[in-house]
Amino acid sequence: MNKDILTLLEIEETVLPDGGVVRTGHTRSVFAERRSVGMKEIYEAFSVGLRPELVFRLADALDYRNERYAVFEDMHYKVLRTYRAPDSTELDVVLERTTVEGLP
């Protein structure tokens, strides 16, 4: 049951004439089901320096448009990977907590 709302975040960077960079975030929300990160996945990720914290299952893979960040309960996350089973329309999105510089 997709009762959670996950906000997907796409960040656009604009280089100013003076060389500065302005980041703009574009968001959209999708319904998702919060799931547990599997122990095998946690150990494998830790071995290469990643820290998966959340997994969300989207009911339709088309809800995901290659966004690299997400927001859930006012925390920013980086998308570590996505997984879609060959015989399913659902998509799992694995997230790691991060900070996004230049955005609230």
PDB file of C-alpha atoms in Angstrom:
ATOM      1  CA  MET A   1       0.000   0.000   0.000  1.00  0.00           C
ATOM      2  CA  ASN A   2       1.513   3.309  -1.097  1.00  0.00           C
ATOM      3  CA  LYS A   3       0.643   5.567   1.817  1.00  0.00           C
ATOM      4  CA  ASP A   4       3.867   7.575   2.103  1.00  0.00           C
ATOM      5  CA  ILE A   5       4.670  10.633   0.030  1.00  0.00           C
ATOM      6  CA  LEU A   6       8.210  10.834  -1.319  1.00  0.00           C
ATOM      7  CA  THR A   7       9.340  14.095  -2.846  1.00  0.00           C
ATOM      8  CA  LEU A   8      11.742  13.602  -5.739  1.00  0.00           C
ATOM      9  CA  LEU A   9      14.226  16.409  -6.291  1.00  0.00           C
ATOM     10  CA  GLU A  10      16.044  17.402  -9.462  1.00  0.00           C
ATOM     11  CA  ILE A  11      18.778  19.989  -9.038  1.00  0.00           C
ATOM     12  CA  GLU A  12      19.676  22.380 -11.827  1.00  0.00           C
ATOM     13  CA  GLU A  13      22.927  24.328 -11.631  1.00  0.00           C
ATOM     14  CA  THR A  14      23.327  27.672 -13.396  1.00  0.00           C
ATOM     15  CA  VAL A  15      26.790  29.168 -13.797  1.00  0.00           C
ATOM     16  CA  LEU A  16      26.745  32.948 -13.400  1.00  0.00           C
ATOM     17  CA  PRO A  17      28.937  35.318 -15.472  1.00  0.00           C
ATOM     18  CA  ASP A  18      31.145  35.904 -12.409  1.00  0.00           C
ATOM     19  CA  GLY A  19      31.754  32.136 -12.102  1.00  0.00           C
ATOM     20  CA  GLY A  20      29.380  31.610  -9.204  1.00  0.00           C
ATOM     21  CA  VAL A  21      26.880  28.788  -9.247  1.00  0.00           C
ATOM     22  CA  VAL A  22      23.189  28.995  -8.374  1.00  0.00           C
ATOM     23  CA  ARG A  23      21.352  25.774  -7.577  1.00  0.00           C
ATOM     24  CA  THR A  24      17.632  25.477  -8.176  1.00  0.00           C
ATOM     25  CA  GLY A  25      15.585  22.523  -6.999  1.00  0.00           C
ATOM     26  CA  HIS A  26      12.576  21.218  -8.886  1.00  0.00           C
ATOM     27  CA  THR A  27      10.381  18.874  -6.880  1.00  0.00           C
ATOM     28  CA  ARG A  28       7.450  16.599  -7.437  1.00  0.00           C
ATOM     29  CA  SER A  29       5.768  14.231  -5.039  1.00  0.00           C
ATOM     30  CA  VAL A  30       4.843  10.596  -5.618  1.00  0.00           C
ATOM     31  CA  PHE A  31       3.068   7.990  -3.523  1.00  0.00           C
ATOM     32  CA  ALA A  32       5.400   5.275  -2.277  1.00  0.00           C
ATOM     33  CA  GLU A  33       5.643   2.431   0.208  1.00  0.00           C
ATOM     34  CA  ARG A  34       8.454   2.679   2.752  1.00  0.00           C
ATOM     35  CA  ARG A  35      10.347  -0.605   3.038  1.00  0.00           C
ATOM     36  CA  SER A  36      13.273  -1.975   5.007  1.00  0.00           C
ATOM     37  CA  VAL A  37      16.812  -2.015   3.704  1.00  0.00           C
ATOM     38  CA  GLY A  38      17.886  -5.670   3.557  1.00  0.00           C
ATOM     39  CA  MET A  39      20.791  -6.801   5.738  1.00  0.00           C
ATOM     40  CA  LYS A  40      22.714  -8.166   2.749  1.00  0.00           C
ATOM     41  CA  GLU A  41      22.350  -4.829   0.969  1.00  0.00           C
ATOM     42  CA  ILE A  42      23.472  -2.920   4.062  1.00  0.00           C
ATOM     43  CA  TYR A  43      26.640  -4.985   4.475  1.00  0.00           C
ATOM     44  CA  GLU A  44      27.504  -4.841   0.786  1.00  0.00           C
ATOM     45  CA  ALA A  45      26.959  -1.069   0.698  1.00  0.00           C
ATOM     46  CA  PHE A  46      28.979  -0.471   3.877  1.00  0.00           C
ATOM     47  CA  SER A  47      31.907  -2.353   2.350  1.00  0.00           C
ATOM     48  CA  VAL A  48      32.172   0.305  -0.385  1.00  0.00           C
ATOM     49  CA  GLY A  49      31.459   3.305   1.846  1.00  0.00           C
ATOM     50  CA  LEU A  50      27.730   3.734   1.198  1.00  0.00           C
ATOM     51  CA  ARG A  51      25.082   4.021   3.928  1.00  0.00           C
ATOM     52  CA  PRO A  52      21.623   3.068   2.629  1.00  0.00           C
ATOM     53  CA  GLU A  53      18.942   4.204   5.059  1.00  0.00           C
ATOM     54  CA  LEU A  54      15.607   3.994   3.307  1.00  0.00           C
ATOM     55  CA  VAL A  55      13.979   2.069   0.503  1.00  0.00           C
ATOM     56  CA  PHE A  56      10.767   3.174  -1.158  1.00  0.00           C
ATOM     57  CA  ARG A  57       8.734   1.130  -3.590  1.00  0.00           C
ATOM     58  CA  LEU A  58       6.967   3.158  -6.262  1.00  0.00           C
ATOM     59  CA  ALA A  59       3.892   1.498  -7.732  1.00  0.00           C
ATOM     60  CA  ASP A  60       4.882   2.478 -11.242  1.00  0.00           C
ATOM     61  CA  ALA A  61       8.432   2.816 -12.565  1.00  0.00           C
ATOM     62  CA  LEU A  62       7.213   5.721 -14.716  1.00  0.00           C
ATOM     63  CA  ASP A  63       6.832   7.778 -11.510  1.00  0.00           C
ATOM     64  CA  TYR A  64      10.637   8.004 -11.396  1.00  0.00           C
ATOM     65  CA  ARG A  65      12.395  10.278 -13.899  1.00  0.00           C
ATOM     66  CA  ASN A  66      16.052   9.754 -12.935  1.00  0.00           C
ATOM     67  CA  GLU A  67      16.030  12.265 -10.097  1.00  0.00           C
ATOM     68  CA  ARG A  68      19.234  12.034  -8.044  1.00  0.00           C
ATOM     69  CA  TYR A  69      17.792  13.328  -4.760  1.00  0.00           C
ATOM     70  CA  ALA A  70      14.688  12.887  -2.629  1.00  0.00           C
ATOM     71  CA  VAL A  71      13.118  14.463   0.440  1.00  0.00           C
ATOM     72  CA  PHE A  72      11.248  12.516   3.099  1.00  0.00           C
ATOM     73  CA  GLU A  73      10.126  13.897   6.469  1.00  0.00           C
ATOM     74  CA  ASP A  74      12.166  17.098   5.893  1.00  0.00           C
ATOM     75  CA  MET A  75      15.441  15.192   5.364  1.00  0.00           C
ATOM     76  CA  HIS A  76      17.431  15.189   2.098  1.00  0.00           C
ATOM     77  CA  TYR A  77      18.560  11.893   0.581  1.00  0.00           C
ATOM     78  CA  LYS A  78      20.717  10.887  -2.345  1.00  0.00           C
ATOM     79  CA  VAL A  79      19.417   8.132  -4.619  1.00  0.00           C
ATOM     80  CA  LEU A  80      21.988   5.333  -4.390  1.00  0.00           C
ATOM     81  CA  ARG A  81      20.308   2.988  -6.832  1.00  0.00           C
ATOM     82  CA  THR A  82      17.008   1.919  -8.303  1.00  0.00           C
ATOM     83  CA  TYR A  83      15.823  -1.591  -9.010  1.00  0.00           C
ATOM     84  CA  ARG A  84      12.973  -2.880 -11.116  1.00  0.00           C
ATOM     85  CA  ALA A  85      12.206  -6.593 -11.260  1.00  0.00           C
ATOM     86  CA  PRO A  86      11.864  -7.845 -14.856  1.00  0.00           C
ATOM     87  CA  ASP A  87       8.227  -8.886 -14.428  1.00  0.00           C
ATOM     88  CA  SER A  88       7.040  -5.867 -12.432  1.00  0.00           C
ATOM     89  CA  THR A  89       5.940  -2.298 -12.971  1.00  0.00           C
ATOM     90  CA  GLU A  90       7.120  -1.403  -9.455  1.00  0.00           C
ATOM     91  CA  LEU A  91      10.439   0.308  -8.801  1.00  0.00           C
ATOM     92  CA  ASP A  92      12.535   0.272  -5.613  1.00  0.00           C
ATOM     93  CA  VAL A  93      14.508   3.445  -4.825  1.00  0.00           C
ATOM     94  CA  VAL A  94      17.349   3.112  -2.286  1.00  0.00           C
ATOM     95  CA  LEU A  95      18.286   6.315  -0.409  1.00  0.00           C
ATOM     96  CA  GLU A  96      21.211   7.584   1.680  1.00  0.00           C
ATOM     97  CA  ARG A  97      20.975  10.698   3.882  1.00  0.00           C
ATOM     98  CA  THR A  98      22.864  13.695   2.512  1.00  0.00           C
ATOM     99  CA  THR A  99      22.962  17.459   2.545  1.00  0.00           C
ATOM    100  CA  VAL A 100      22.179  19.459  -0.564  1.00  0.00           C
ATOM    101  CA  GLU A 101      24.237  22.636  -0.599  1.00  0.00           C
ATOM    102  CA  GLY A 102      22.437  25.792  -1.650  1.00  0.00           C
ATOM    103  CA  LEU A 103      18.948  24.471  -0.988  1.00  0.00           C
ATOM    104  CA  PRO A 104      16.823  24.791   2.142  1.00  0.00           C
TER     105      PRO A 104
END
